Amino acid sequence: MLESTTNPLDDPAADPFAVARQAAQQLAEKTGVDKHDIALTLGSGWGRAADLLGETTATVPATEIIGFSRPALEGHIGTLRSILLPNGKRALVIGARTHYYEGHGVRRVVHSVRTAAAAGATTMILTNGAGGIKQHWKPGTPVLISDHINLTADSPLEGATFVDLTDLYSRRLREAARTIEPTLDEGVYVQFRGPHYETPAEVQMAKAVGGHIVGMSTALEAIAARQAGMEILGMSLITNLAAGIQTSPLSHQEVIDAGRAAEPVISALLARIVEVL
């Protein structure tokens, strides 16, 4: 259900980048931090990483910042946290992801990324829980995103805005992640619109066109991050094998359970990766 409260991003005449700059200013005022260096969107199963990164110096309900929506999905806590990393840098942890399937429009989907960029972040880490197409990926397996296929039929870019998406998911950052965990596999992420899970035929289509991971987030956010000049690291937690690859019915509870089971391990892994970025 769409929110009844007014959001400035719903106005077609609004400048989404101006709203992001205003959000970044509000964030600075509420956190006392003028600039963040790195931003992380923590999807299903990745939330505990925020507690391992460093010292949380401020936590702000996302709905207190202009342009943000209340999270609709269990597992997303709806806050923005400012964390002082051991190396002295600042991390902004986004626990307020707006999914495309919520029907708020793509501007709201990518507002958190644009706010992070306006707050000074030059590195964007995007994580999610997703279905795996490679049969040897067991639930609980973390994988790097090497590229994506956007099947939403939408884009955060407006007008005649042409952005190069070559090496969208930074090879340099993927190599840095493998210095921490050399066994990390990688694959192409396919974003579907959702909220329904993919049919077995759609999964086979994704496989045929080069996909290895299926989900309902991340691709649109990555495009916006590249437009903002950020370097991007993408990681998926394989919470289940995709429809038709696994024979049992899919359920959101399965995703939640797999995320909870894997969370201690993958959160510690992500925290260690952040140290070397």
GROMACS .gro file of C-alpha atoms in nm:
model
  277
    1MET     CA    1   0.000   0.000   0.000
    2LEU     CA    2   0.132   0.345  -0.087
    3GLU     CA    3   0.200   0.585   0.197
    4SER     CA    4  -0.050   0.863   0.250
    5THR     CA    5   0.217   1.113   0.360
    6THR     CA    6   0.357   1.354   0.107
    7ASN     CA    7   0.700   1.279  -0.032
    8PRO     CA    8   0.871   1.549  -0.241
    9LEU     CA    9   1.006   1.286  -0.478
   10ASP     CA   10   0.650   1.211  -0.589
   11ASP     CA   11   0.632   1.553  -0.754
   12PRO     CA   12   0.744   1.512  -1.118
   13ALA     CA   13   0.871   1.869  -1.115
   14ALA     CA   14   1.098   1.810  -0.816
   15ASP     CA   15   1.474   1.780  -0.863
   16PRO     CA   16   1.568   1.443  -0.705
   17PHE     CA   17   1.929   1.554  -0.664
   18ALA     CA   18   1.823   1.867  -0.477
   19VAL     CA   19   1.612   1.650  -0.247
   20ALA     CA   20   1.914   1.422  -0.193
   21ARG     CA   21   2.130   1.723  -0.104
   22GLN     CA   22   1.868   1.841   0.144
   23ALA     CA   23   1.854   1.490   0.291
   24ALA     CA   24   2.233   1.484   0.326
   25GLN     CA   25   2.223   1.820   0.506
   26GLN     CA   26   1.957   1.691   0.747
   27LEU     CA   27   2.164   1.378   0.802
   28ALA     CA   28   2.471   1.586   0.883
   29GLU     CA   29   2.272   1.791   1.132
   30LYS     CA   30   2.126   1.487   1.307
   31THR     CA   31   2.447   1.282   1.315
   32GLY     CA   32   2.696   1.562   1.368
   33VAL     CA   33   2.902   1.420   1.082
   34ASP     CA   34   2.965   1.646   0.784
   35LYS     CA   35   3.100   1.380   0.549
   36HIS     CA   36   3.075   1.003   0.508
   37ASP     CA   37   3.332   0.812   0.305
   38ILE     CA   38   3.158   0.483   0.236
   39ALA     CA   39   2.793   0.376   0.232
   40LEU     CA   40   2.640   0.033   0.275
   41THR     CA   41   2.287  -0.083   0.200
   42LEU     CA   42   2.236  -0.395   0.409
   43GLY     CA   43   1.979  -0.633   0.262
   44SER     CA   44   1.830  -0.952   0.400
   45GLY     CA   45   2.084  -1.142   0.608
   46TRP     CA   46   2.348  -0.869   0.616
   47GLY     CA   47   2.218  -0.646   0.896
   48ARG     CA   48   2.450  -0.760   1.173
   49ALA     CA   49   2.751  -0.625   0.982
   50ALA     CA   50   2.661  -0.278   1.104
   51ASP     CA   51   2.746  -0.384   1.461
   52LEU     CA   52   3.089  -0.512   1.355
   53LEU     CA   53   3.215  -0.224   1.145
   54GLY     CA   54   3.317   0.012   1.423
   55GLU     CA   55   3.169   0.259   1.670
   56THR     CA   56   2.812   0.370   1.598
   57THR     CA   57   2.804   0.737   1.688
   58ALA     CA   58   2.452   0.819   1.568
   59THR     CA   59   2.137   0.635   1.462
   60VAL     CA   60   1.861   0.826   1.285
   61PRO     CA   61   1.515   0.694   1.192
   62ALA     CA   62   1.512   0.717   0.814
   63THR     CA   63   1.165   0.868   0.809
   64GLU     CA   64   1.306   1.177   0.985
   65ILE     CA   65   1.507   1.249   0.669
   66ILE     CA   66   1.338   1.402   0.367
   67GLY     CA   67   1.255   1.167   0.080
   68PHE     CA   68   1.286   0.840   0.271
   69SER     CA   69   1.003   0.585   0.290
   70ARG     CA   70   0.914   0.353   0.574
   71PRO     CA   71   1.054   0.003   0.496
   72ALA     CA   72   0.785  -0.241   0.391
   73LEU     CA   73   0.993  -0.556   0.429
   74GLU     CA   74   1.067  -0.752   0.743
   75GLY     CA   75   1.440  -0.760   0.801
   76HIS     CA   76   1.496  -0.395   0.709
   77ILE     CA   77   1.512  -0.181   1.020
   78GLY     CA   78   1.452   0.165   0.875
   79THR     CA   79   1.746   0.356   1.019
   80LEU     CA   80   2.053   0.544   0.901
   81ARG     CA   81   2.363   0.481   1.112
   82SER     CA   82   2.684   0.678   1.119
   83ILE     CA   83   2.977   0.455   1.211
   84LEU     CA   84   3.334   0.554   1.288
   85LEU     CA   85   3.557   0.290   1.130
   86PRO     CA   86   3.884   0.180   1.293
   87ASN     CA   87   4.080   0.357   1.016
   88GLY     CA   88   3.914   0.688   1.099
   89LYS     CA   89   3.681   0.693   0.800
   90ARG     CA   90   3.304   0.728   0.827
   91ALA     CA   91   3.051   0.470   0.708
   92LEU     CA   92   2.683   0.539   0.648
   93VAL     CA   93   2.478   0.223   0.694
   94ILE     CA   94   2.142   0.233   0.519
   95GLY     CA   95   1.880   0.008   0.673
   96ALA     CA   96   1.594   0.171   0.484
   97ARG     CA   97   1.579   0.022   0.136
   98THR     CA   98   1.276   0.104  -0.077
   99HIS     CA   99   1.200  -0.178  -0.321
  100TYR     CA  100   1.072  -0.117  -0.671
  101TYR     CA  101   0.773  -0.345  -0.611
  102GLU     CA  102   0.642  -0.116  -0.337
  103GLY     CA  103   0.508   0.110  -0.610
  104HIS     CA  104   0.665   0.437  -0.493
  105GLY     CA  105   0.853   0.496  -0.816
  106VAL     CA  106   1.219   0.464  -0.906
  107ARG     CA  107   1.317   0.802  -0.759
  108ARG     CA  108   1.237   0.677  -0.411
  109VAL     CA  109   1.412   0.346  -0.481
  110VAL     CA  110   1.744   0.521  -0.544
  111HIS     CA  111   1.705   0.812  -0.301
  112SER     CA  112   1.921   0.645  -0.035
  113VAL     CA  113   2.206   0.604  -0.283
  114ARG     CA  114   2.181   0.964  -0.400
  115THR     CA  115   2.171   1.083  -0.039
  116ALA     CA  116   2.484   0.882   0.039
  117ALA     CA  117   2.661   1.038  -0.257
  118ALA     CA  118   2.548   1.386  -0.151
  119ALA     CA  119   2.683   1.306   0.198
  120GLY     CA  120   3.027   1.253   0.045
  121ALA     CA  121   3.044   0.876   0.005
  122THR     CA  122   3.254   0.763  -0.290
  123THR     CA  123   3.214   0.387  -0.236
  124MET     CA  124   2.874   0.215  -0.235
  125ILE     CA  125   2.829  -0.139  -0.107
  126LEU     CA  126   2.498  -0.294  -0.212
  127THR     CA  127   2.392  -0.623  -0.056
  128ASN     CA  128   2.083  -0.839  -0.090
  129GLY     CA  129   1.930  -1.178  -0.030
  130ALA     CA  130   1.862  -1.357  -0.359
  131GLY     CA  131   1.793  -1.681  -0.538
  132GLY     CA  132   2.075  -1.876  -0.694
  133ILE     CA  133   2.080  -2.042  -1.034
  134LYS     CA  134   2.413  -2.223  -0.995
  135GLN     CA  135   2.324  -2.555  -0.837
  136HIS     CA  136   2.638  -2.577  -0.623
  137TRP     CA  137   2.542  -2.259  -0.438
  138LYS     CA  138   2.385  -2.372  -0.113
  139PRO     CA  139   2.162  -2.147   0.100
  140GLY     CA  140   2.386  -1.924   0.305
  141THR     CA  141   2.649  -1.877   0.034
  142PRO     CA  142   2.776  -1.519  -0.018
  143VAL     CA  143   2.867  -1.430  -0.378
  144LEU     CA  144   3.003  -1.121  -0.549
  145ILE     CA  145   2.799  -0.948  -0.818
  146SER     CA  146   3.005  -0.911  -1.136
  147ASP     CA  147   2.736  -0.748  -1.354
  148HIS     CA  148   2.359  -0.721  -1.378
  149ILE     CA  149   2.064  -0.754  -1.612
  150ASN     CA  150   1.786  -0.506  -1.538
  151LEU     CA  151   1.444  -0.655  -1.615
  152THR     CA  152   1.238  -0.387  -1.442
  153ALA     CA  153   1.189  -0.196  -1.770
  154ASP     CA  154   1.281   0.117  -1.575
  155SER     CA  155   1.582   0.334  -1.498
  156PRO     CA  156   1.672   0.601  -1.241
  157LEU     CA  157   1.820   0.810  -1.522
  158GLU     CA  158   1.587   1.077  -1.655
  159GLY     CA  159   1.592   1.252  -1.990
  160ALA     CA  160   1.889   1.234  -2.226
  161THR     CA  161   2.126   1.109  -1.956
  162PHE     CA  162   2.380   0.859  -2.087
  163VAL     CA  163   2.592   0.678  -1.830
  164ASP     CA  164   2.856   0.414  -1.906
  165LEU     CA  165   2.789   0.093  -1.709
  166THR     CA  166   3.110  -0.087  -1.807
  167ASP     CA  167   3.267  -0.234  -1.491
  168LEU     CA  168   2.962  -0.116  -1.298
  169TYR     CA  169   3.046  -0.357  -1.016
  170SER     CA  170   3.410  -0.263  -0.965
  171ARG     CA  171   3.663  -0.532  -1.050
  172ARG     CA  172   3.906  -0.360  -0.816
  173LEU     CA  173   3.667  -0.390  -0.522
  174ARG     CA  174   3.587  -0.753  -0.607
  175GLU     CA  175   3.958  -0.830  -0.605
  176ALA     CA  176   3.992  -0.652  -0.272
  177ALA     CA  177   3.710  -0.866  -0.131
  178ARG     CA  178   3.891  -1.180  -0.245
  179THR     CA  179   4.198  -1.080  -0.046
  180ILE     CA  180   3.978  -1.145   0.257
  181GLU     CA  181   3.798  -1.454   0.122
  182PRO     CA  182   3.967  -1.604  -0.187
  183THR     CA  183   3.690  -1.860  -0.240
  184LEU     CA  184   3.420  -1.600  -0.309
  185ASP     CA  185   3.238  -1.691  -0.629
  186GLU     CA  186   3.068  -1.431  -0.849
  187GLY     CA  187   2.780  -1.405  -1.090
  188VAL     CA  188   2.546  -1.184  -1.289
  189TYR     CA  189   2.251  -1.049  -1.090
  190VAL     CA  190   1.911  -1.030  -1.261
  191GLN     CA  191   1.663  -0.783  -1.113
  192PHE     CA  192   1.299  -0.871  -1.168
  193ARG     CA  193   1.018  -0.633  -1.076
  194GLY     CA  194   0.861  -0.854  -0.804
  195PRO     CA  195   0.704  -0.890  -0.556
  196HIS     CA  196   0.611  -1.237  -0.683
  197TYR     CA  197   0.891  -1.487  -0.713
  198GLU     CA  198   1.010  -1.581  -1.059
  199THR     CA  199   0.852  -1.874  -1.241
  200PRO     CA  200   1.075  -2.167  -1.336
  201ALA     CA  201   1.048  -2.054  -1.699
  202GLU     CA  202   1.162  -1.702  -1.606
  203VAL     CA  203   1.457  -1.846  -1.416
  204GLN     CA  204   1.553  -2.050  -1.722
  205MET     CA  205   1.525  -1.733  -1.931
  206ALA     CA  206   1.754  -1.552  -1.688
  207LYS     CA  207   2.000  -1.840  -1.710
  208ALA     CA  208   1.984  -1.841  -2.090
  209VAL     CA  209   2.071  -1.472  -2.114
  210GLY     CA  210   2.364  -1.504  -1.875
  211GLY     CA  211   2.217  -1.462  -1.527
  212HIS     CA  212   2.325  -1.649  -1.216
  213ILE     CA  213   2.139  -1.467  -0.935
  214VAL     CA  214   1.775  -1.353  -0.928
  215GLY     CA  215   1.626  -1.089  -0.701
  216MET     CA  216   1.418  -0.774  -0.667
  217SER     CA  217   1.666  -0.498  -0.580
  218THR     CA  218   2.016  -0.360  -0.638
  219ALA     CA  219   2.035  -0.303  -1.016
  220LEU     CA  220   1.850   0.029  -1.015
  221GLU     CA  221   2.049   0.142  -0.711
  222ALA     CA  222   2.377   0.052  -0.881
  223ILE     CA  223   2.286   0.258  -1.188
  224ALA     CA  224   2.214   0.560  -0.968
  225ALA     CA  225   2.538   0.508  -0.778
  226ARG     CA  226   2.736   0.503  -1.103
  227GLN     CA  227   2.560   0.820  -1.220
  228ALA     CA  228   2.674   0.981  -0.894
  229GLY     CA  229   3.034   0.876  -0.961
  230MET     CA  230   3.054   0.612  -0.689
  231GLU     CA  231   3.257   0.290  -0.702
  232ILE     CA  232   3.031  -0.008  -0.636
  233LEU     CA  233   3.071  -0.343  -0.465
  234GLY     CA  234   2.772  -0.575  -0.490
  235MET     CA  235   2.719  -0.891  -0.284
  236SER     CA  236   2.431  -1.138  -0.270
  237LEU     CA  237   2.348  -1.388   0.000
  238ILE     CA  238   2.206  -1.694  -0.172
  239THR     CA  239   1.905  -1.766   0.049
  240ASN     CA  240   1.761  -2.039  -0.174
  241LEU     CA  241   1.799  -2.192  -0.516
  242ALA     CA  242   1.570  -2.024  -0.767
  243ALA     CA  243   1.235  -2.165  -0.879
  244GLY     CA  244   1.276  -2.478  -1.085
  245ILE     CA  245   1.637  -2.515  -0.971
  246GLN     CA  246   1.513  -2.614  -0.628
  247THR     CA  247   1.215  -2.846  -0.630
  248SER     CA  248   1.037  -2.727  -0.315
  249PRO     CA  249   0.806  -2.420  -0.318
  250LEU     CA  250   0.962  -2.083  -0.244
  251SER     CA  251   0.862  -1.871   0.054
  252HIS     CA  252   0.966  -1.544   0.213
  253GLN     CA  253   1.004  -1.727   0.544
  254GLU     CA  254   1.270  -1.942   0.381
  255VAL     CA  255   1.457  -1.626   0.283
  256ILE     CA  256   1.433  -1.488   0.637
  257ASP     CA  257   1.545  -1.815   0.795
  258ALA     CA  258   1.841  -1.854   0.561
  259GLY     CA  259   1.944  -1.495   0.627
  260ARG     CA  260   1.930  -1.540   1.002
  261ALA     CA  261   2.133  -1.860   0.986
  262ALA     CA  262   2.403  -1.707   0.767
  263GLU     CA  263   2.407  -1.361   0.923
  264PRO     CA  264   2.690  -1.407   1.176
  265VAL     CA  265   2.929  -1.544   0.914
  266ILE     CA  266   2.852  -1.311   0.624
  267SER     CA  267   2.832  -1.004   0.847
  268ALA     CA  268   3.179  -1.075   0.985
  269LEU     CA  269   3.302  -1.129   0.629
  270LEU     CA  270   3.160  -0.797   0.511
  271ALA     CA  271   3.307  -0.610   0.807
  272ARG     CA  272   3.650  -0.751   0.721
  273ILE     CA  273   3.607  -0.654   0.355
  274VAL     CA  274   3.522  -0.295   0.450
  275GLU     CA  275   3.855  -0.275   0.636
  276VAL     CA  276   4.051  -0.322   0.312
  277LEU     CA  277   3.848  -0.091   0.088
   0.00000   0.00000   0.00000
